[in-house]
Amino acid sequence: MKKRYLLLVILFIYSCMLTLTSCNKTTVDSSNNVIVNEETRKIDGNAEKIVKPGYEKLEELLDDEESNKKFQGTVLVADGDDIVFAKAYGYADAQEKIENKLTTRFAIASNTKQFTATAIMQLVEQNIISLDETIDKYFPDYKYGNKITMKNLLQMRSGIPDYLNELDLFMRDEDTKKILKEYESNAYYDKYVEDYRWSSEIILKNLYLTELLFEPNEEYDYCNTNYYLLGLIIEEVSGMSFEDYLEEYIFKPSKMGSSSVIPLNSDAKGHGSDKSGVIVANHEFTYAAGAIYSNIFDMFRWSRMLHKGDIITRKSYEEMITPVDDYGYGLFVKDNIIGHSGVIDGFTSNTEYDINKDRTIIVLENIDPEIDNLDAQYHTNLIREYLDGQVEEGAIN
């Protein structure tokens, strides 16, 4: 009891320090409707768009993507703290004819992982956990727990099969197999995962029966299970639910008032590749690997907090963005580009920060990437190539 009380006191003090730091350094207002820049006027987040001089051709390029039914969602481009372009495209709900707005929230899927990794680094800074400790401390019944470290989970080098994408390798429990067979067409939604707290028991039950794909730290293999387990560890050591921890120590200090793990009725709906059919899915099953909902403004606030060193120490940040096989902690890192992509039923997302140019690109989409593999990653690449002068003038109508 005393240990738990002391931990809560430490976390409270840490939260206060982060709040003070963010107030001094962040130039993005906490309001859901207003973005503030030091050198520009206030911009209404409910406005139709933000297009600074010199970015009109970028608007034409993306308008063309929408007209060809290749794009639906929101985009933000920023130069340092200054938002130079932001626009919403298509419908948040095509059936109800509700249009996307700049403030519309989307499922960001695997972009959640950078938040989970940051939470882990906060706990490391408080000496509550160590990246070199093995996970048998938290999962004593796991036969490979004494081989796998926290760092292995963060860097996708654990050897554990993916509970989302490698069902045949991960789901070894016979009762689970029966459920999967019964609900094969919607295994992770509806009756199977009405409560993802219950499903964590299923995850661990199957984890304890799985075999490793390779010895820990010998290879890289992108795996959602790693970050699911990190979420459970965050809960155990903090004494808080994953969503409550994020709210208190990530979202509040970062002034992300429009972000949560819990979906809202006003969120954008996922759509099929033809943009007409609404996909109804329970994304909470992805948990610490992909359950966050957010909008472009909150993701920009987050980007500035993270990359300016206002949410964790510079030392922790540098460790986070030091890649092994192009992956750091919850972030892909290649050359000067740091970011992540996310894909889940009806949604794709991509966040990108160019550390050399201090440039942020955020793309959130609510359409399945089935049209020639066009998704948030594709449109991020298109925007970057345009900004870097790699898109020919003739490509813009």
Short mmCIF file of C-alpha atoms in Angstrom, two decimals:
data_model
loop_
_atom_site.label_atom_id
_atom_site.label_comp_id
_atom_site.label_asym_id
_atom_site.label_seq_id
_atom_site.Cartn_x
_atom_site.Cartn_y
_atom_site.Cartn_z
CA MET A 1 0.00 0.00 0.00
CA LYS A 2 2.79 2.43 0.91
CA LYS A 3 4.59 1.60 -2.33
CA ARG A 4 1.44 2.26 -4.39
CA TYR A 5 0.85 5.55 -2.55
CA LEU A 6 4.43 6.65 -3.16
CA LEU A 7 4.12 5.78 -6.86
CA LEU A 8 0.97 7.88 -7.20
CA VAL A 9 2.67 10.82 -5.48
CA ILE A 10 5.64 10.56 -7.87
CA LEU A 11 3.34 10.43 -10.90
CA PHE A 12 1.33 13.42 -9.62
CA ILE A 13 4.47 15.52 -9.20
CA TYR A 14 5.68 14.43 -12.64
CA SER A 15 2.36 15.44 -14.20
CA CYS A 16 2.58 18.89 -12.61
CA MET A 17 6.11 19.35 -13.95
CA LEU A 18 4.98 18.39 -17.46
CA THR A 19 2.04 20.76 -17.30
CA LEU A 20 4.25 23.67 -16.29
CA THR A 21 6.76 22.82 -19.00
CA SER A 22 4.10 22.61 -21.69
CA CYS A 23 2.61 25.94 -20.64
CA ASN A 24 5.98 27.62 -21.05
CA LYS A 25 7.05 26.08 -24.35
CA THR A 26 4.06 24.94 -26.37
CA THR A 27 2.59 27.39 -28.85
CA VAL A 28 -0.58 25.44 -29.51
CA ASP A 29 -3.67 26.45 -27.56
CA SER A 30 -5.58 23.87 -25.50
CA SER A 31 -8.93 24.79 -27.05
CA ASN A 32 -10.46 22.23 -29.37
CA ASN A 33 -11.40 24.97 -31.83
CA VAL A 34 -8.42 27.30 -31.96
CA ILE A 35 -4.84 26.86 -33.01
CA VAL A 36 -2.46 29.61 -31.91
CA ASN A 37 0.91 30.43 -33.42
CA GLU A 38 3.32 32.99 -31.98
CA GLU A 39 3.78 34.80 -35.28
CA THR A 40 0.29 34.54 -36.73
CA ARG A 41 -3.27 35.38 -35.83
CA LYS A 42 -5.62 32.91 -34.20
CA ILE A 43 -7.10 30.49 -36.69
CA ASP A 44 -10.56 29.02 -36.15
CA GLY A 45 -10.30 25.25 -36.18
CA ASN A 46 -13.89 25.06 -37.43
CA ALA A 47 -12.94 27.02 -40.53
CA GLU A 48 -13.22 25.20 -43.82
CA LYS A 49 -9.48 25.21 -44.43
CA ILE A 50 -6.11 26.82 -43.74
CA VAL A 51 -4.06 27.58 -46.85
CA LYS A 52 -1.13 29.95 -46.36
CA PRO A 53 0.32 31.82 -49.38
CA GLY A 54 2.48 29.50 -51.45
CA TYR A 55 0.46 26.37 -50.68
CA GLU A 56 -2.35 26.86 -53.19
CA LYS A 57 -0.88 24.27 -55.57
CA LEU A 58 -0.79 21.72 -52.76
CA GLU A 59 -4.50 22.32 -52.28
CA GLU A 60 -5.07 21.75 -56.00
CA LEU A 61 -3.11 18.50 -55.83
CA LEU A 62 -5.17 17.13 -52.94
CA ASP A 63 -8.44 18.43 -54.39
CA ASP A 64 -7.63 16.39 -57.48
CA GLU A 65 -7.08 13.31 -55.33
CA GLU A 66 -10.52 13.79 -53.77
CA SER A 67 -12.23 14.36 -57.11
CA ASN A 68 -10.80 11.07 -58.35
CA LYS A 69 -12.25 9.33 -55.25
CA LYS A 70 -8.78 8.58 -53.95
CA PHE A 71 -8.96 10.61 -50.77
CA GLN A 72 -11.24 11.17 -47.80
CA GLY A 73 -10.05 12.59 -44.50
CA THR A 74 -8.03 15.49 -43.09
CA VAL A 75 -4.55 16.85 -43.76
CA LEU A 76 -2.24 19.16 -41.82
CA VAL A 77 1.15 20.52 -42.85
CA ALA A 78 3.23 22.68 -40.51
CA ASP A 79 6.50 24.53 -40.79
CA GLY A 80 7.83 24.54 -37.25
CA ASP A 81 5.01 25.83 -35.04
CA ASP A 82 3.18 27.42 -37.97
CA ILE A 83 0.33 25.50 -39.59
CA VAL A 84 0.62 26.34 -43.29
CA PHE A 85 -2.01 23.97 -44.66
CA ALA A 86 -5.01 22.15 -43.22
CA LYS A 87 -8.09 20.90 -45.01
CA ALA A 88 -10.85 18.32 -44.62
CA TYR A 89 -12.11 16.15 -47.47
CA GLY A 90 -15.12 13.91 -48.00
CA TYR A 91 -17.51 12.53 -45.44
CA ALA A 92 -17.21 11.62 -41.79
CA ASP A 93 -20.37 9.57 -42.40
CA ALA A 94 -21.34 9.07 -46.03
CA GLN A 95 -24.69 7.50 -45.21
CA GLU A 96 -25.78 10.48 -43.11
CA LYS A 97 -24.02 12.98 -45.42
CA ILE A 98 -21.96 14.38 -42.54
CA GLU A 99 -18.83 16.01 -43.91
CA ASN A 100 -15.38 15.77 -42.37
CA LYS A 101 -14.21 18.92 -40.57
CA LEU A 102 -10.76 20.02 -39.49
CA THR A 103 -11.66 18.97 -35.95
CA THR A 104 -13.13 15.55 -36.85
CA ARG A 105 -11.62 12.66 -34.88
CA PHE A 106 -10.33 9.52 -36.58
CA ALA A 107 -9.06 6.16 -35.41
CA ILE A 108 -5.27 6.57 -35.67
CA ALA A 109 -4.58 2.82 -35.34
CA SER A 110 -0.86 2.02 -34.95
CA ASN A 111 0.06 5.67 -34.45
CA THR A 112 -1.04 4.79 -30.92
CA LYS A 113 2.27 2.99 -30.44
CA GLN A 114 4.30 6.20 -30.10
CA PHE A 115 2.08 7.20 -27.17
CA THR A 116 2.53 3.81 -25.52
CA ALA A 117 6.30 4.02 -25.98
CA THR A 118 6.37 7.53 -24.51
CA ALA A 119 4.43 6.35 -21.47
CA ILE A 120 7.01 3.60 -20.96
CA MET A 121 9.84 6.14 -21.18
CA GLN A 122 8.12 8.33 -18.58
CA LEU A 123 8.05 5.36 -16.21
CA VAL A 124 11.70 4.63 -16.98
CA GLU A 125 12.59 8.22 -16.10
CA GLN A 126 10.91 7.74 -12.73
CA ASN A 127 12.92 4.52 -12.13
CA ILE A 128 9.67 2.59 -11.93
CA ILE A 129 10.68 0.20 -14.70
CA SER A 130 13.87 -0.63 -16.58
CA LEU A 131 14.21 -1.28 -20.30
CA ASP A 132 16.68 -4.07 -19.59
CA GLU A 133 14.43 -6.02 -17.22
CA THR A 134 12.75 -9.14 -18.53
CA ILE A 135 8.99 -9.37 -18.73
CA ASP A 136 8.65 -12.48 -16.56
CA LYS A 137 8.38 -9.95 -13.74
CA TYR A 138 4.97 -8.99 -15.12
CA PHE A 139 3.98 -12.27 -16.78
CA PRO A 140 5.39 -14.98 -14.48
CA ASP A 141 3.45 -17.76 -16.22
CA TYR A 142 5.01 -17.02 -19.62
CA LYS A 143 7.70 -19.57 -20.35
CA TYR A 144 9.74 -17.19 -22.51
CA GLY A 145 9.32 -14.20 -20.23
CA ASN A 146 12.84 -14.51 -18.83
CA LYS A 147 14.27 -14.11 -22.35
CA ILE A 148 12.37 -11.04 -23.50
CA THR A 149 13.19 -7.53 -22.27
CA MET A 150 11.13 -4.36 -22.27
CA LYS A 151 13.43 -3.01 -24.97
CA ASN A 152 12.73 -6.07 -27.13
CA LEU A 153 9.02 -5.27 -26.98
CA LEU A 154 9.57 -1.61 -27.85
CA GLN A 155 11.87 -2.39 -30.79
CA MET A 156 9.73 -5.22 -32.23
CA ARG A 157 12.45 -7.77 -31.55
CA SER A 158 10.72 -10.14 -29.12
CA GLY A 159 9.96 -13.03 -31.47
CA ILE A 160 6.34 -13.18 -30.25
CA PRO A 161 3.71 -13.82 -32.97
CA ASP A 162 1.23 -11.05 -33.80
CA TYR A 163 -2.19 -11.53 -32.17
CA LEU A 164 -3.83 -9.49 -34.94
CA ASN A 165 -2.07 -10.63 -38.10
CA GLU A 166 -0.80 -14.13 -37.28
CA LEU A 167 -3.85 -15.82 -35.84
CA ASP A 168 -2.75 -19.31 -36.78
CA LEU A 169 0.50 -18.85 -34.87
CA PHE A 170 -0.80 -16.91 -31.87
CA MET A 171 -4.26 -18.27 -31.10
CA ARG A 172 -3.33 -21.71 -29.76
CA ASP A 173 -6.00 -22.16 -27.09
CA GLU A 174 -8.70 -24.58 -28.27
CA ASP A 175 -11.57 -22.55 -26.82
CA THR A 176 -10.28 -19.47 -28.60
CA LYS A 177 -10.02 -21.38 -31.87
CA LYS A 178 -13.67 -22.37 -31.56
CA ILE A 179 -14.69 -18.75 -31.01
CA LEU A 180 -12.63 -17.62 -33.99
CA LYS A 181 -14.19 -20.26 -36.20
CA GLU A 182 -17.70 -19.34 -35.05
CA TYR A 183 -17.13 -15.65 -35.70
CA GLU A 184 -14.66 -15.99 -38.56
CA SER A 185 -16.02 -13.06 -40.53
CA ASN A 186 -15.88 -10.63 -37.61
CA ALA A 187 -13.60 -12.33 -35.13
CA TYR A 188 -12.40 -9.23 -33.35
CA TYR A 189 -15.68 -7.41 -33.18
CA ASP A 190 -19.29 -7.84 -32.06
CA LYS A 191 -19.71 -10.68 -29.55
CA TYR A 192 -16.06 -11.71 -29.43
CA VAL A 193 -14.72 -8.47 -28.09
CA GLU A 194 -17.54 -6.50 -26.53
CA ASP A 195 -15.17 -5.85 -23.63
CA TYR A 196 -11.45 -5.66 -24.40
CA ARG A 197 -10.70 -6.05 -20.69
CA TRP A 198 -12.09 -9.53 -21.00
CA SER A 199 -10.11 -10.15 -24.17
CA SER A 200 -6.81 -9.39 -22.40
CA GLU A 201 -7.36 -12.65 -20.54
CA ILE A 202 -7.69 -14.40 -23.88
CA ILE A 203 -4.54 -12.72 -25.17
CA LEU A 204 -2.48 -13.88 -22.19
CA LYS A 205 -4.00 -17.36 -22.24
CA ASN A 206 -2.87 -17.76 -25.85
CA LEU A 207 0.48 -16.02 -25.29
CA TYR A 208 1.43 -18.66 -22.74
CA LEU A 209 0.82 -21.37 -25.35
CA THR A 210 2.67 -19.78 -28.28
CA GLU A 211 6.17 -20.53 -29.52
CA LEU A 212 8.61 -17.80 -30.46
CA LEU A 213 9.25 -17.10 -34.14
CA PHE A 214 12.93 -16.44 -33.35
CA GLU A 215 15.17 -15.86 -30.36
CA PRO A 216 14.63 -12.43 -28.78
CA ASN A 217 16.75 -9.60 -30.22
CA GLU A 218 17.96 -11.71 -33.15
CA GLU A 219 15.50 -10.28 -35.69
CA TYR A 220 12.99 -7.50 -36.31
CA ASP A 221 9.35 -8.44 -36.79
CA TYR A 222 6.57 -5.84 -36.53
CA CYS A 223 4.19 -7.23 -33.95
CA ASN A 224 1.13 -5.71 -32.28
CA THR A 225 1.37 -8.14 -29.37
CA ASN A 226 4.50 -6.34 -28.14
CA TYR A 227 2.59 -3.11 -27.57
CA TYR A 228 -0.45 -4.86 -26.16
CA LEU A 229 1.83 -6.28 -23.46
CA LEU A 230 3.42 -2.88 -22.85
CA GLY A 231 -0.06 -1.50 -22.18
CA LEU A 232 -0.69 -4.17 -19.56
CA ILE A 233 2.66 -3.37 -17.93
CA ILE A 234 1.80 0.34 -17.81
CA GLU A 235 -1.43 -0.54 -16.02
CA GLU A 236 0.28 -2.83 -13.52
CA VAL A 237 3.04 -0.46 -12.44
CA SER A 238 0.94 2.72 -12.43
CA GLY A 239 -2.17 1.28 -10.83
CA MET A 240 -4.22 3.07 -13.51
CA SER A 241 -6.06 1.91 -16.59
CA PHE A 242 -4.20 2.49 -19.85
CA GLU A 243 -6.68 5.15 -20.95
CA ASP A 244 -6.53 6.94 -17.59
CA TYR A 245 -2.74 6.99 -17.67
CA LEU A 246 -2.72 8.49 -21.15
CA GLU A 247 -5.30 11.08 -20.18
CA GLU A 248 -3.37 12.20 -17.09
CA TYR A 249 0.25 12.03 -18.23
CA ILE A 250 0.09 12.30 -22.04
CA PHE A 251 -3.08 14.04 -23.25
CA LYS A 252 -3.43 16.67 -20.51
CA PRO A 253 0.21 17.86 -20.56
CA SER A 254 0.09 17.92 -24.37
CA LYS A 255 -3.24 19.80 -24.31
CA MET A 256 -4.82 17.08 -26.47
CA GLY A 257 -8.41 17.81 -25.49
CA SER A 258 -9.86 15.93 -28.47
CA SER A 259 -8.04 12.63 -27.99
CA SER A 260 -9.04 9.49 -26.13
CA VAL A 261 -8.99 5.72 -26.18
CA ILE A 262 -12.77 5.66 -25.91
CA PRO A 263 -14.64 6.29 -29.20
CA LEU A 264 -17.35 8.97 -29.47
CA ASN A 265 -20.50 9.05 -31.57
CA SER A 266 -19.17 12.15 -33.33
CA ASP A 267 -16.04 10.37 -34.59
CA ALA A 268 -15.56 9.80 -38.30
CA LYS A 269 -16.94 6.47 -39.43
CA GLY A 270 -14.73 4.06 -41.31
CA HIS A 271 -15.72 3.52 -44.95
CA GLY A 272 -15.14 0.89 -47.58
CA SER A 273 -13.02 1.61 -50.61
CA ASP A 274 -16.01 2.98 -52.55
CA LYS A 275 -16.58 5.59 -49.78
CA SER A 276 -20.27 4.64 -49.48
CA GLY A 277 -20.44 1.71 -47.08
CA VAL A 278 -19.85 2.47 -43.40
CA ILE A 279 -17.71 -0.08 -41.58
CA VAL A 280 -18.81 -0.68 -38.00
CA ALA A 281 -15.97 -2.10 -35.92
CA ASN A 282 -14.82 -2.15 -32.30
CA HIS A 283 -11.25 -0.86 -32.34
CA GLU A 284 -10.79 -1.11 -28.58
CA PHE A 285 -9.44 -4.62 -29.07
CA THR A 286 -6.24 -3.09 -30.40
CA TYR A 287 -5.68 -1.48 -26.99
CA ALA A 288 -2.15 -0.05 -26.51
CA ALA A 289 -1.22 -1.16 -30.03
CA GLY A 290 -3.83 0.95 -31.82
CA ALA A 291 -6.94 2.17 -29.97
CA ILE A 292 -6.51 5.97 -29.85
CA TYR A 293 -8.88 8.42 -31.56
CA SER A 294 -7.61 11.90 -32.38
CA ASN A 295 -7.72 14.77 -34.87
CA ILE A 296 -5.07 16.60 -36.89
CA PHE A 297 -4.75 19.48 -34.43
CA ASP A 298 -4.19 17.23 -31.41
CA MET A 299 -1.71 15.14 -33.37
CA PHE A 300 0.14 18.34 -34.26
CA ARG A 301 0.18 19.39 -30.61
CA TRP A 302 1.59 15.97 -29.82
CA SER A 303 4.24 16.16 -32.51
CA ARG A 304 5.55 19.46 -31.16
CA MET A 305 5.57 18.22 -27.56
CA LEU A 306 7.38 15.01 -28.44
CA HIS A 307 9.96 16.33 -30.88
CA LYS A 308 10.76 19.46 -28.87
CA GLY A 309 11.43 17.36 -25.78
CA ASP A 310 8.56 18.71 -23.68
CA ILE A 311 6.90 15.41 -22.72
CA ILE A 312 10.00 13.31 -21.95
CA THR A 313 13.63 14.26 -21.46
CA ARG A 314 15.93 14.87 -24.41
CA LYS A 315 17.89 11.77 -23.40
CA SER A 316 14.75 9.62 -23.49
CA TYR A 317 13.69 11.16 -26.81
CA GLU A 318 17.06 10.46 -28.40
CA GLU A 319 16.83 6.86 -27.25
CA MET A 320 13.29 6.62 -28.66
CA ILE A 321 14.38 7.75 -32.12
CA THR A 322 17.54 5.62 -32.30
CA PRO A 323 16.49 2.91 -34.76
CA VAL A 324 17.36 -0.73 -35.14
CA ASP A 325 16.17 -1.95 -38.56
CA ASP A 326 14.52 1.47 -39.08
CA TYR A 327 12.40 1.14 -35.92
CA GLY A 328 12.91 3.01 -32.66
CA TYR A 329 10.41 2.91 -29.81
CA GLY A 330 6.94 3.22 -31.32
CA LEU A 331 8.34 5.16 -34.27
CA PHE A 332 9.80 4.37 -37.65
CA VAL A 333 13.03 6.29 -38.18
CA LYS A 334 14.79 6.51 -41.53
CA ASP A 335 17.26 9.20 -42.49
CA ASN A 336 15.69 12.49 -41.37
CA ILE A 337 12.08 11.24 -41.22
CA ILE A 338 10.44 10.14 -37.96
CA GLY A 339 6.86 8.89 -37.86
CA HIS A 340 4.40 6.05 -38.04
CA SER A 341 1.53 4.75 -40.10
CA GLY A 342 -1.68 3.09 -39.02
CA VAL A 343 -4.23 0.84 -40.72
CA ILE A 344 -7.44 -0.55 -39.26
CA ASP A 345 -10.85 -1.36 -40.72
CA GLY A 346 -12.05 1.75 -42.54
CA PHE A 347 -9.16 3.98 -41.46
CA THR A 348 -5.54 4.77 -42.26
CA SER A 349 -3.27 7.35 -40.67
CA ASN A 350 0.23 8.68 -41.09
CA THR A 351 2.34 11.09 -39.06
CA GLU A 352 5.69 12.35 -40.28
CA TYR A 353 8.24 14.73 -38.82
CA ASP A 354 11.26 15.85 -40.81
CA ILE A 355 13.86 16.53 -38.14
CA ASN A 356 16.10 18.51 -40.52
CA LYS A 357 13.37 20.77 -41.90
CA ASP A 358 11.27 20.97 -38.71
CA ARG A 359 8.29 20.03 -40.87
CA THR A 360 5.22 18.06 -39.82
CA ILE A 361 2.81 16.22 -42.12
CA ILE A 362 -0.29 14.56 -40.66
CA VAL A 363 -2.83 12.64 -42.74
CA LEU A 364 -5.90 10.95 -41.22
CA GLU A 365 -8.23 9.05 -43.54
CA ASN A 366 -11.49 7.16 -43.06
CA ILE A 367 -11.50 4.96 -46.12
CA ASP A 368 -10.11 1.47 -46.65
CA PRO A 369 -6.84 1.49 -48.65
CA GLU A 370 -8.14 -0.80 -51.39
CA ILE A 371 -7.97 1.63 -54.32
CA ASP A 372 -4.54 0.93 -55.78
CA ASN A 373 -3.20 0.83 -52.21
CA LEU A 374 -3.91 4.55 -51.82
CA ASP A 375 -3.86 5.38 -48.14
CA ALA A 376 -2.53 7.93 -45.64
CA GLN A 377 1.04 6.77 -46.25
CA TYR A 378 0.64 7.30 -50.00
CA HIS A 379 -0.79 10.78 -49.54
CA THR A 380 1.93 11.70 -47.04
CA ASN A 381 4.53 10.67 -49.61
CA LEU A 382 2.71 12.70 -52.27
CA ILE A 383 2.65 15.80 -50.05
CA ARG A 384 6.32 15.42 -49.11
CA GLU A 385 7.35 14.96 -52.73
CA TYR A 386 5.38 18.05 -53.73
CA LEU A 387 6.91 20.15 -50.95
CA ASP A 388 10.37 18.93 -51.90
CA GLY A 389 9.79 19.80 -55.57
CA GLN A 390 9.55 16.22 -56.77
CA VAL A 391 6.03 16.43 -58.25
CA GLU A 392 5.98 17.67 -61.83
CA GLU A 393 3.81 20.71 -62.59
CA GLY A 394 1.85 18.68 -65.13
CA ALA A 395 0.71 16.33 -62.38
CA ILE A 396 -1.41 19.15 -60.94
CA ASN A 397 -4.48 19.99 -63.01
#
